[in-house]
PDB file of C-alpha atoms and ligand atoms in Angstrom:
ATOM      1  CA  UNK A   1      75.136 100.579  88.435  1.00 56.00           C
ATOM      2  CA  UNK A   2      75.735  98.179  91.619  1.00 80.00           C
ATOM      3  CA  UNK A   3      77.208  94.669  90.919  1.00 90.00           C
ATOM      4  CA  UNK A   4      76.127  91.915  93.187  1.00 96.00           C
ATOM      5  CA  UNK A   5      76.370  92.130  96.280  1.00 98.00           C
ATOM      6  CA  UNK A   6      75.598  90.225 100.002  1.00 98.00           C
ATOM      7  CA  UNK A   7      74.893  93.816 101.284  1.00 97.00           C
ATOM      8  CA  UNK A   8      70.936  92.538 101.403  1.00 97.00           C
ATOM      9  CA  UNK A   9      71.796  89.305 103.203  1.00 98.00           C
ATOM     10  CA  UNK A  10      73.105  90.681 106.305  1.00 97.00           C
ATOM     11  CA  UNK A  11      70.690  90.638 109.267  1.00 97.00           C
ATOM     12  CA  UNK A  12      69.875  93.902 110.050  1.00 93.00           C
ATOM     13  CA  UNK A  13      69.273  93.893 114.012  1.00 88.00           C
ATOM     14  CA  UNK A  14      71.843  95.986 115.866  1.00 84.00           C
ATOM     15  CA  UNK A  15      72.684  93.030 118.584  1.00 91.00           C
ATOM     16  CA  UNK A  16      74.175  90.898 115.578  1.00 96.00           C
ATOM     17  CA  UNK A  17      76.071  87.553 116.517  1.00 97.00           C
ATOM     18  CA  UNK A  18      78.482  85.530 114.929  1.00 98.00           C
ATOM     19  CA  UNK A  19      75.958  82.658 114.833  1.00 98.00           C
ATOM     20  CA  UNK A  20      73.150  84.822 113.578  1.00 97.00           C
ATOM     21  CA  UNK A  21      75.770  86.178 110.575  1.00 98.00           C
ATOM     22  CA  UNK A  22      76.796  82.637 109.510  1.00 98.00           C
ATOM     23  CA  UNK A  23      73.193  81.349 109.656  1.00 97.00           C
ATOM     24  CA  UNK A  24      72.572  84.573 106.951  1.00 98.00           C
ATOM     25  CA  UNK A  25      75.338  83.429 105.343  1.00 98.00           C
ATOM     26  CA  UNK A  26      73.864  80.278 104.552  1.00 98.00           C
ATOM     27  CA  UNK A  27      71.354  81.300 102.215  1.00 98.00           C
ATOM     28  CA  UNK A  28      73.608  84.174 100.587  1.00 98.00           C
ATOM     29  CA  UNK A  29      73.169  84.191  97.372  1.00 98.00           C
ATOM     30  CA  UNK A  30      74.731  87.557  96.756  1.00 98.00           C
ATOM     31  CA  UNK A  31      76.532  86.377  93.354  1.00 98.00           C
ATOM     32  CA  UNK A  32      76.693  83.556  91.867  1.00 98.00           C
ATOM     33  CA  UNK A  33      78.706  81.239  93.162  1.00 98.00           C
ATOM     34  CA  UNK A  34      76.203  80.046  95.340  1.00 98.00           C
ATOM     35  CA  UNK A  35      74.560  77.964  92.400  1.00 98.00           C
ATOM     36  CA  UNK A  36      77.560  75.921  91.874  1.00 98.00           C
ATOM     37  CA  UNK A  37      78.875  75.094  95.423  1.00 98.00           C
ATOM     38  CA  UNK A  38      77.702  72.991  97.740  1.00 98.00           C
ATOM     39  CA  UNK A  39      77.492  75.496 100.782  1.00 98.00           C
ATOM     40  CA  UNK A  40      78.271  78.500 102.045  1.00 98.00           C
ATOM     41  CA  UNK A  41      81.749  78.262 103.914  1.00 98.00           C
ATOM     42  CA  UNK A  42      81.201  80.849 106.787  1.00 98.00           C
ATOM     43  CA  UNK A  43      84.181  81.707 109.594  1.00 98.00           C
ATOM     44  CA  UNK A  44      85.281  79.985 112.585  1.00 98.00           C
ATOM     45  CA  UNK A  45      86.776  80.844 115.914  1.00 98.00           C
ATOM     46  CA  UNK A  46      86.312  82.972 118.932  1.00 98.00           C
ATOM     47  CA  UNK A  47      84.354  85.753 119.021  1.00 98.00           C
ATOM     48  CA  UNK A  48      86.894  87.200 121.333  1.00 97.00           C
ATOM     49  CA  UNK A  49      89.970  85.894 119.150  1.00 98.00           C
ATOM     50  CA  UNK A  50      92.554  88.239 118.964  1.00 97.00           C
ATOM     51  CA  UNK A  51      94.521  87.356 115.406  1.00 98.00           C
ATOM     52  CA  UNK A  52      92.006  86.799 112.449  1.00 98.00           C
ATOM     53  CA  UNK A  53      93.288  84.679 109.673  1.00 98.00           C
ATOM     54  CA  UNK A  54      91.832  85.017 106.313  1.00 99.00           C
ATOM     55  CA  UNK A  55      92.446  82.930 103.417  1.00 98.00           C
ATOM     56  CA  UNK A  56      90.835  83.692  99.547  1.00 98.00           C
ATOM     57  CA  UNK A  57      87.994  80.914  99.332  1.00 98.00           C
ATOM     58  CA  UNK A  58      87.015  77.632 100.100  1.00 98.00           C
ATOM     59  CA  UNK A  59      88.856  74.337  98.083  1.00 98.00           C
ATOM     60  CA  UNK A  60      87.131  71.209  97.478  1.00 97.00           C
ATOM     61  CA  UNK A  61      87.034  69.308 100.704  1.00 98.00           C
ATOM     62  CA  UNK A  62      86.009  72.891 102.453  1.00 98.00           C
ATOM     63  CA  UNK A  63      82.879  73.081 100.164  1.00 98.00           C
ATOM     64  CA  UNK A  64      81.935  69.503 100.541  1.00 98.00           C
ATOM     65  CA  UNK A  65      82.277  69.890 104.547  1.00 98.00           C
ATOM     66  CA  UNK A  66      81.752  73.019 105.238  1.00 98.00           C
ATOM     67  CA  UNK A  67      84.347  74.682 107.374  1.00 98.00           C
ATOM     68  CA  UNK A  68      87.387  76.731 106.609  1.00 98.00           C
ATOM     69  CA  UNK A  69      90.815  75.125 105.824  1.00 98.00           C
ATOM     70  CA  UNK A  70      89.985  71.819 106.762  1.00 98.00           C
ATOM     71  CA  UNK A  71      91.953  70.195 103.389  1.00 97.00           C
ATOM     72  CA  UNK A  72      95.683  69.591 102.960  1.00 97.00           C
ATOM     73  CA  UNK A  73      96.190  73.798 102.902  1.00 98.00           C
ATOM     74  CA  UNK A  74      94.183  73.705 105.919  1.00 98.00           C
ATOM     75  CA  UNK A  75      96.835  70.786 107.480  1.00 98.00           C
ATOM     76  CA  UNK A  76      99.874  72.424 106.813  1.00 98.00           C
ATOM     77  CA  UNK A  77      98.257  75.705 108.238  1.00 98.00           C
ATOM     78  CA  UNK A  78      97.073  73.964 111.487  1.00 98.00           C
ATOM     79  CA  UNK A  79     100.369  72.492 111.784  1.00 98.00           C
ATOM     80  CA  UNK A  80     102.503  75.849 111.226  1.00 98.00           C
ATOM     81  CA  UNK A  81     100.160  77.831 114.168  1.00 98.00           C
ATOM     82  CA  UNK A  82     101.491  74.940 116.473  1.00 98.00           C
ATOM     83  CA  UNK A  83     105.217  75.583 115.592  1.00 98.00           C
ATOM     84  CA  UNK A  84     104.718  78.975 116.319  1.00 97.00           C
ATOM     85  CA  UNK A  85     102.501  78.797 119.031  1.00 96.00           C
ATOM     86  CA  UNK A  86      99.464  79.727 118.348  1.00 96.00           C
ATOM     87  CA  UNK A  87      96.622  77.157 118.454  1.00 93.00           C
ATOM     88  CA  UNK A  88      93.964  76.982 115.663  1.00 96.00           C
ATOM     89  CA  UNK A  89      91.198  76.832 118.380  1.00 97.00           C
ATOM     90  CA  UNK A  90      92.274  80.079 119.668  1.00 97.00           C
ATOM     91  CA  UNK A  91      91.895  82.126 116.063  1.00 98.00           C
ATOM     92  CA  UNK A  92      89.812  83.154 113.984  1.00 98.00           C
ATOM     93  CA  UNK A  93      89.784  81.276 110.348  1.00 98.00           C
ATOM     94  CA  UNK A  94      88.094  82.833 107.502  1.00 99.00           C
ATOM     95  CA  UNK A  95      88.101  83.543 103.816  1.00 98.00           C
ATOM     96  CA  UNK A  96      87.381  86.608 101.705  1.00 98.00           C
ATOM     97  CA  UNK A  97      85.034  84.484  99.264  1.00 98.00           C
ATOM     98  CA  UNK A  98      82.353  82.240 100.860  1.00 98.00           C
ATOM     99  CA  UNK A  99      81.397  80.251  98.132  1.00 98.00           C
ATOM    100  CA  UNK A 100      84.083  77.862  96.400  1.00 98.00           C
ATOM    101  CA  UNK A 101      84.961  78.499  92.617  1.00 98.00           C
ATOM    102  CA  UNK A 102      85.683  75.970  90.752  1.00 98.00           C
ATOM    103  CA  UNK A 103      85.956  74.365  87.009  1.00 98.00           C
ATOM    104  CA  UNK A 104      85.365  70.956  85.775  1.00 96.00           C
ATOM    105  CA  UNK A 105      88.310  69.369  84.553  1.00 94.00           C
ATOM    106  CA  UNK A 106      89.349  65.785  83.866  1.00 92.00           C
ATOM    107  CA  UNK A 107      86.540  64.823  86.263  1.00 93.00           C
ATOM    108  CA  UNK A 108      87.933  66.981  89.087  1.00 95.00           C
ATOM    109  CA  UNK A 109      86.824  70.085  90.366  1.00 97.00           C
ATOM    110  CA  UNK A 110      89.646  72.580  90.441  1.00 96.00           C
ATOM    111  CA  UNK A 111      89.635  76.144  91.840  1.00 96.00           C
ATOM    112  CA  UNK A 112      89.483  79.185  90.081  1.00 98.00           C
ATOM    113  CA  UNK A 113      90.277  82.481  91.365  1.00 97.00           C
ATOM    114  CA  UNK A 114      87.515  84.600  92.585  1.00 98.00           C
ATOM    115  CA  UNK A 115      87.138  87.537  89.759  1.00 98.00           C
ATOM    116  CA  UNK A 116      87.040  91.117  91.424  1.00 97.00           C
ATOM    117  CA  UNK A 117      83.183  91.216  91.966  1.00 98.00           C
ATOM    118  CA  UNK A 118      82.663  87.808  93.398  1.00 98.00           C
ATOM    119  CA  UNK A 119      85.341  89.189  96.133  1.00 98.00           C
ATOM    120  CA  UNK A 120      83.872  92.386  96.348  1.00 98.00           C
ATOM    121  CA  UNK A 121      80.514  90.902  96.234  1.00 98.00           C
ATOM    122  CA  UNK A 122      81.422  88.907  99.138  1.00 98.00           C
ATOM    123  CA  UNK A 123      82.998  91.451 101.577  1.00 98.00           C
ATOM    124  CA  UNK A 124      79.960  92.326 103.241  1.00 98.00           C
ATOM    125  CA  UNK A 125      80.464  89.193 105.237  1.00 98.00           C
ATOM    126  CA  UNK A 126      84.170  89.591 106.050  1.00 98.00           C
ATOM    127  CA  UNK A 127      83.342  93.331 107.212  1.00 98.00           C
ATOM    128  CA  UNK A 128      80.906  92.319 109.592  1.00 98.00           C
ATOM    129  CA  UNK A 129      83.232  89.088 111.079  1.00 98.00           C
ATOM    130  CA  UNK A 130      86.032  91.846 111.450  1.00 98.00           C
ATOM    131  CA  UNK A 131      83.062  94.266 113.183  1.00 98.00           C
ATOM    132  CA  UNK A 132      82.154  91.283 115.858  1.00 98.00           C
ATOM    133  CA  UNK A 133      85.580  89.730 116.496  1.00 98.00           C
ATOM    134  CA  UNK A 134      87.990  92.938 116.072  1.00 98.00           C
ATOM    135  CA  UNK A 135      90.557  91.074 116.149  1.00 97.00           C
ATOM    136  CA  UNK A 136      93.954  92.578 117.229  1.00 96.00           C
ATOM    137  CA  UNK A 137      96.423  91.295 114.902  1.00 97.00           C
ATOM    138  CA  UNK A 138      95.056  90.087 110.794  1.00 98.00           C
ATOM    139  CA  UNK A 139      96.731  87.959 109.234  1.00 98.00           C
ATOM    140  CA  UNK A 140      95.800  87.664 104.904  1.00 98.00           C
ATOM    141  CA  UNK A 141      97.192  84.433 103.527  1.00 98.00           C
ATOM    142  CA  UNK A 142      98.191  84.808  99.661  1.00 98.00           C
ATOM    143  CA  UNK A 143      97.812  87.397  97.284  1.00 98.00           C
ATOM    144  CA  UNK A 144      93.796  87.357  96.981  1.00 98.00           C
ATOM    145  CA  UNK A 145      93.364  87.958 100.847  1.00 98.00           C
ATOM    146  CA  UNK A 146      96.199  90.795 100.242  1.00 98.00           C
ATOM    147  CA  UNK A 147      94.607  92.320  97.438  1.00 98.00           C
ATOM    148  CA  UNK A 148      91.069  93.134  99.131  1.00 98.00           C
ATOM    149  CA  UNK A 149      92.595  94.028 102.732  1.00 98.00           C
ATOM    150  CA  UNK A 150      95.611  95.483 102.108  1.00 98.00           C
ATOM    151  CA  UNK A 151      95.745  97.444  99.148  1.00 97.00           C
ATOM    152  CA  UNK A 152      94.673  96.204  95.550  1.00 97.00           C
ATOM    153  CA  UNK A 153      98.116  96.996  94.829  1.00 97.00           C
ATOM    154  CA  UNK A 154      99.893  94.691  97.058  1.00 98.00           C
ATOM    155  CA  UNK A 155     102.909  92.317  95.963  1.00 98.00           C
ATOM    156  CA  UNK A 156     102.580  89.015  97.880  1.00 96.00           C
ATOM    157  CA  UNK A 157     106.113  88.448  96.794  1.00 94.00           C
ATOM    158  CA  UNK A 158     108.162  92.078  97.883  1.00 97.00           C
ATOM    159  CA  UNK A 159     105.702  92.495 100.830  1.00 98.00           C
ATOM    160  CA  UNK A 160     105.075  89.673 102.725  1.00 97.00           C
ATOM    161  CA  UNK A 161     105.660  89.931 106.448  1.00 96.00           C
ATOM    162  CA  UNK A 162     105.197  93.841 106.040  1.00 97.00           C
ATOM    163  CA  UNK A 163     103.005  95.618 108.596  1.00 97.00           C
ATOM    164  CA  UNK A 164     100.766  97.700 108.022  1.00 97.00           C
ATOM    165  CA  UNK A 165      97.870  99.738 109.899  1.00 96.00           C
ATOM    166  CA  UNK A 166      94.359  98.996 108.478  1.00 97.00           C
ATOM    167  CA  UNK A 167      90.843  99.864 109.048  1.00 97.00           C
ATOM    168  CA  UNK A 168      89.988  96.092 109.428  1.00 98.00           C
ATOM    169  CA  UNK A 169      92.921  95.686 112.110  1.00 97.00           C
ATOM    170  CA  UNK A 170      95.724  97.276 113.844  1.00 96.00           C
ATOM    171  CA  UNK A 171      98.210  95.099 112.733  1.00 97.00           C
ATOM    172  CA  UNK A 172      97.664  93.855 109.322  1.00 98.00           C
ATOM    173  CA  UNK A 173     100.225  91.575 108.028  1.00 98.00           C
ATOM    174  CA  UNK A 174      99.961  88.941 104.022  1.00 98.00           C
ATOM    175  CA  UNK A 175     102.260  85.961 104.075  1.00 98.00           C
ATOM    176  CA  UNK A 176     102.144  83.193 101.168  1.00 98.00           C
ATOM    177  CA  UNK A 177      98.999  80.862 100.826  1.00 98.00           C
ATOM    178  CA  UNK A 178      99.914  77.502 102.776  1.00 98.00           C
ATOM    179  CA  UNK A 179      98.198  75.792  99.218  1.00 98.00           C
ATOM    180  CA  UNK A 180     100.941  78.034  97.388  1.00 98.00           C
ATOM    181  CA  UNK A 181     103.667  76.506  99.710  1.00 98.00           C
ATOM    182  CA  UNK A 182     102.625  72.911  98.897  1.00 98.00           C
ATOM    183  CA  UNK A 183     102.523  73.403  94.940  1.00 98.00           C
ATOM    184  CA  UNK A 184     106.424  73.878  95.091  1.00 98.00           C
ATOM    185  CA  UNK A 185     107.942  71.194  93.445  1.00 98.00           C
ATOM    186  CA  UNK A 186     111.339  71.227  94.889  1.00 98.00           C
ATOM    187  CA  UNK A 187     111.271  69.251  98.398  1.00 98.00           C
ATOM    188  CA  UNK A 188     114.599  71.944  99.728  1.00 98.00           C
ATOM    189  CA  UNK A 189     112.739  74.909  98.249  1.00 98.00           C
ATOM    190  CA  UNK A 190     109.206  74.192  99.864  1.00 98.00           C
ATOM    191  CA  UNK A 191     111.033  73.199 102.980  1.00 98.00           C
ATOM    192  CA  UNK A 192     112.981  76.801 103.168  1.00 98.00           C
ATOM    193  CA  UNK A 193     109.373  78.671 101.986  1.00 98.00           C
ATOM    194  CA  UNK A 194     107.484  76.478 105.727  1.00 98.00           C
ATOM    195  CA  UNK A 195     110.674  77.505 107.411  1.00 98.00           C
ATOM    196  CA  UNK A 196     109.150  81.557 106.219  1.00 98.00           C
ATOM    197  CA  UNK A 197     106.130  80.539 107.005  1.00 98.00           C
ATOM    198  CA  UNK A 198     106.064  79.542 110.786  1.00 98.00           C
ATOM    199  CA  UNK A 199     108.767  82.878 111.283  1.00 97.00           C
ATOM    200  CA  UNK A 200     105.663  85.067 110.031  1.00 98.00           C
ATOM    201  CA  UNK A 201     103.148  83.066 112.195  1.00 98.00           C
ATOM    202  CA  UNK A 202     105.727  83.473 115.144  1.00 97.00           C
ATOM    203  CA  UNK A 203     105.639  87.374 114.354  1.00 96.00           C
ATOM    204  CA  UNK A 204     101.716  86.844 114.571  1.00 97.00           C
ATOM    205  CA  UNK A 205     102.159  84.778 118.035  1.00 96.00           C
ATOM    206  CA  UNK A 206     104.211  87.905 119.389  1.00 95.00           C
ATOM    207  CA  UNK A 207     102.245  90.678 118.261  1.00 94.00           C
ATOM    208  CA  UNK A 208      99.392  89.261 119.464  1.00 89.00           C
ATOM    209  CA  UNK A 209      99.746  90.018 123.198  1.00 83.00           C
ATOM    210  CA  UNK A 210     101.735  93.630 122.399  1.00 84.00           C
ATOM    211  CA  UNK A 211      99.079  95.238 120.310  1.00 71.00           C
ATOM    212  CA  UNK A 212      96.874  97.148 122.053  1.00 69.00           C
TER     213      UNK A 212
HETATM  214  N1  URA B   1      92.198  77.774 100.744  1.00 83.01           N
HETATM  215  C1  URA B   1      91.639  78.900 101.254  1.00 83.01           C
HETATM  216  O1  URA B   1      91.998  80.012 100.911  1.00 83.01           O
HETATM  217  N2  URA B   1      90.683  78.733 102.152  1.00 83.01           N
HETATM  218  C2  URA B   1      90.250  77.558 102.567  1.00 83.01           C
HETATM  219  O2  URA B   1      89.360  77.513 103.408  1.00 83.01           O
HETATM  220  C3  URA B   1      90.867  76.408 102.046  1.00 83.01           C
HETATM  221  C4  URA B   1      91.836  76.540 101.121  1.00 83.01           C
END
């Protein structure tokens, strides 16, 4: 039997547009995460960006506002593409999962990671962002983002900054979660892990204007 799905929610006219998919997106209600969140979190960017980055789901402030990486993740990330050169304007920012999970806990609302059908649920969207923008170089921040591009396989620890050839792009790289950078508690260690994380987004920068 099918699980849920956003297959249904995507427009079905052949000149689609990013504007038409993210209005869609708005009333997805593909699984059921949409009950819970505030609103749909669609992508933004240029429809002509050449690197995609996708993330695993919106966090609190992303749900409440609705845009992508717009929270203290979101900061450090913004901050990183300008150390390496590449300006968050330019990209394309996304997340696998639309809709933010989340649990209710000391009277905070803390994520919780997507289970394997909300994501798969969900790809519909990505597949069609990827089909508009085809961008040149993806980049999947943490281990979720990994998981569903990559290979469901994929170590976010022994492969990061591997390359790899994908049907979404033709350079397809996974790097660490900027929200997994700022849980490290030691100030040298989380230092050294940035450090890793603007060489990968420098990689990104490069590749950018070789891949064809
Ligand atoms: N973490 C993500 O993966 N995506 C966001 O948009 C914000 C935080």
């Amino acid at each position: 039997m099918a699980g849920p799905s956003a297959a249904a929610y995507i427009p079905k006219q052949q000149t689609l547009t990013l504007p038409v998919l993210r209005d869609a997106a708005e009333g997805c209600e593909g699984c059921d995460l949409y009950r819970d969140a505030t609103q749909t979190v669609f992508g933004e960017g240029p429809a002509n960006a050449a690197v995609m980055i996708v993330g695993e789901q919106p966090g609190d402030n992303e749900d409440r506002q609705g845009r992508p990486f717009i929270g203290r993740a979101g900061e450090l990330l913004d901050n990183v593409l300008e150390r390496a050169g590449l300006h968050r304007r330019e990209v394309y920012i996304t997340n696998v999962v639309k809709h933010f999970r989340f649990e209710r806990k000391n009277g905070r609302r803390s994520s919780l990671k997507p289970t394997m059908g909300q994501i798969r649920a969900c790809l519909p969207w990505l597949e069609k962002e990827v089909e508009l923008v085809r961008p040149k170089v993806l980049v999947c921040l943490g281990a979720v983002a990994a998981q569903a591009i990559i290979s469901p396989d994929f170590r976010i620890t022994q492969q990061r900054g591997e390359v790899f050839k994908t049907t979404w792009a033709p350079w397809t790289m996974a790097t660490l979660h900027p929200a997994a950078l700022l849980r490290i508690p030691d100030e040298l260690q989380r230092h050294e892990a940035v450090e890793r994380f603007v060489q990968d987004m420098t990689q990104v920068a490069t590749q950018q204007h070789r891949v064809a």
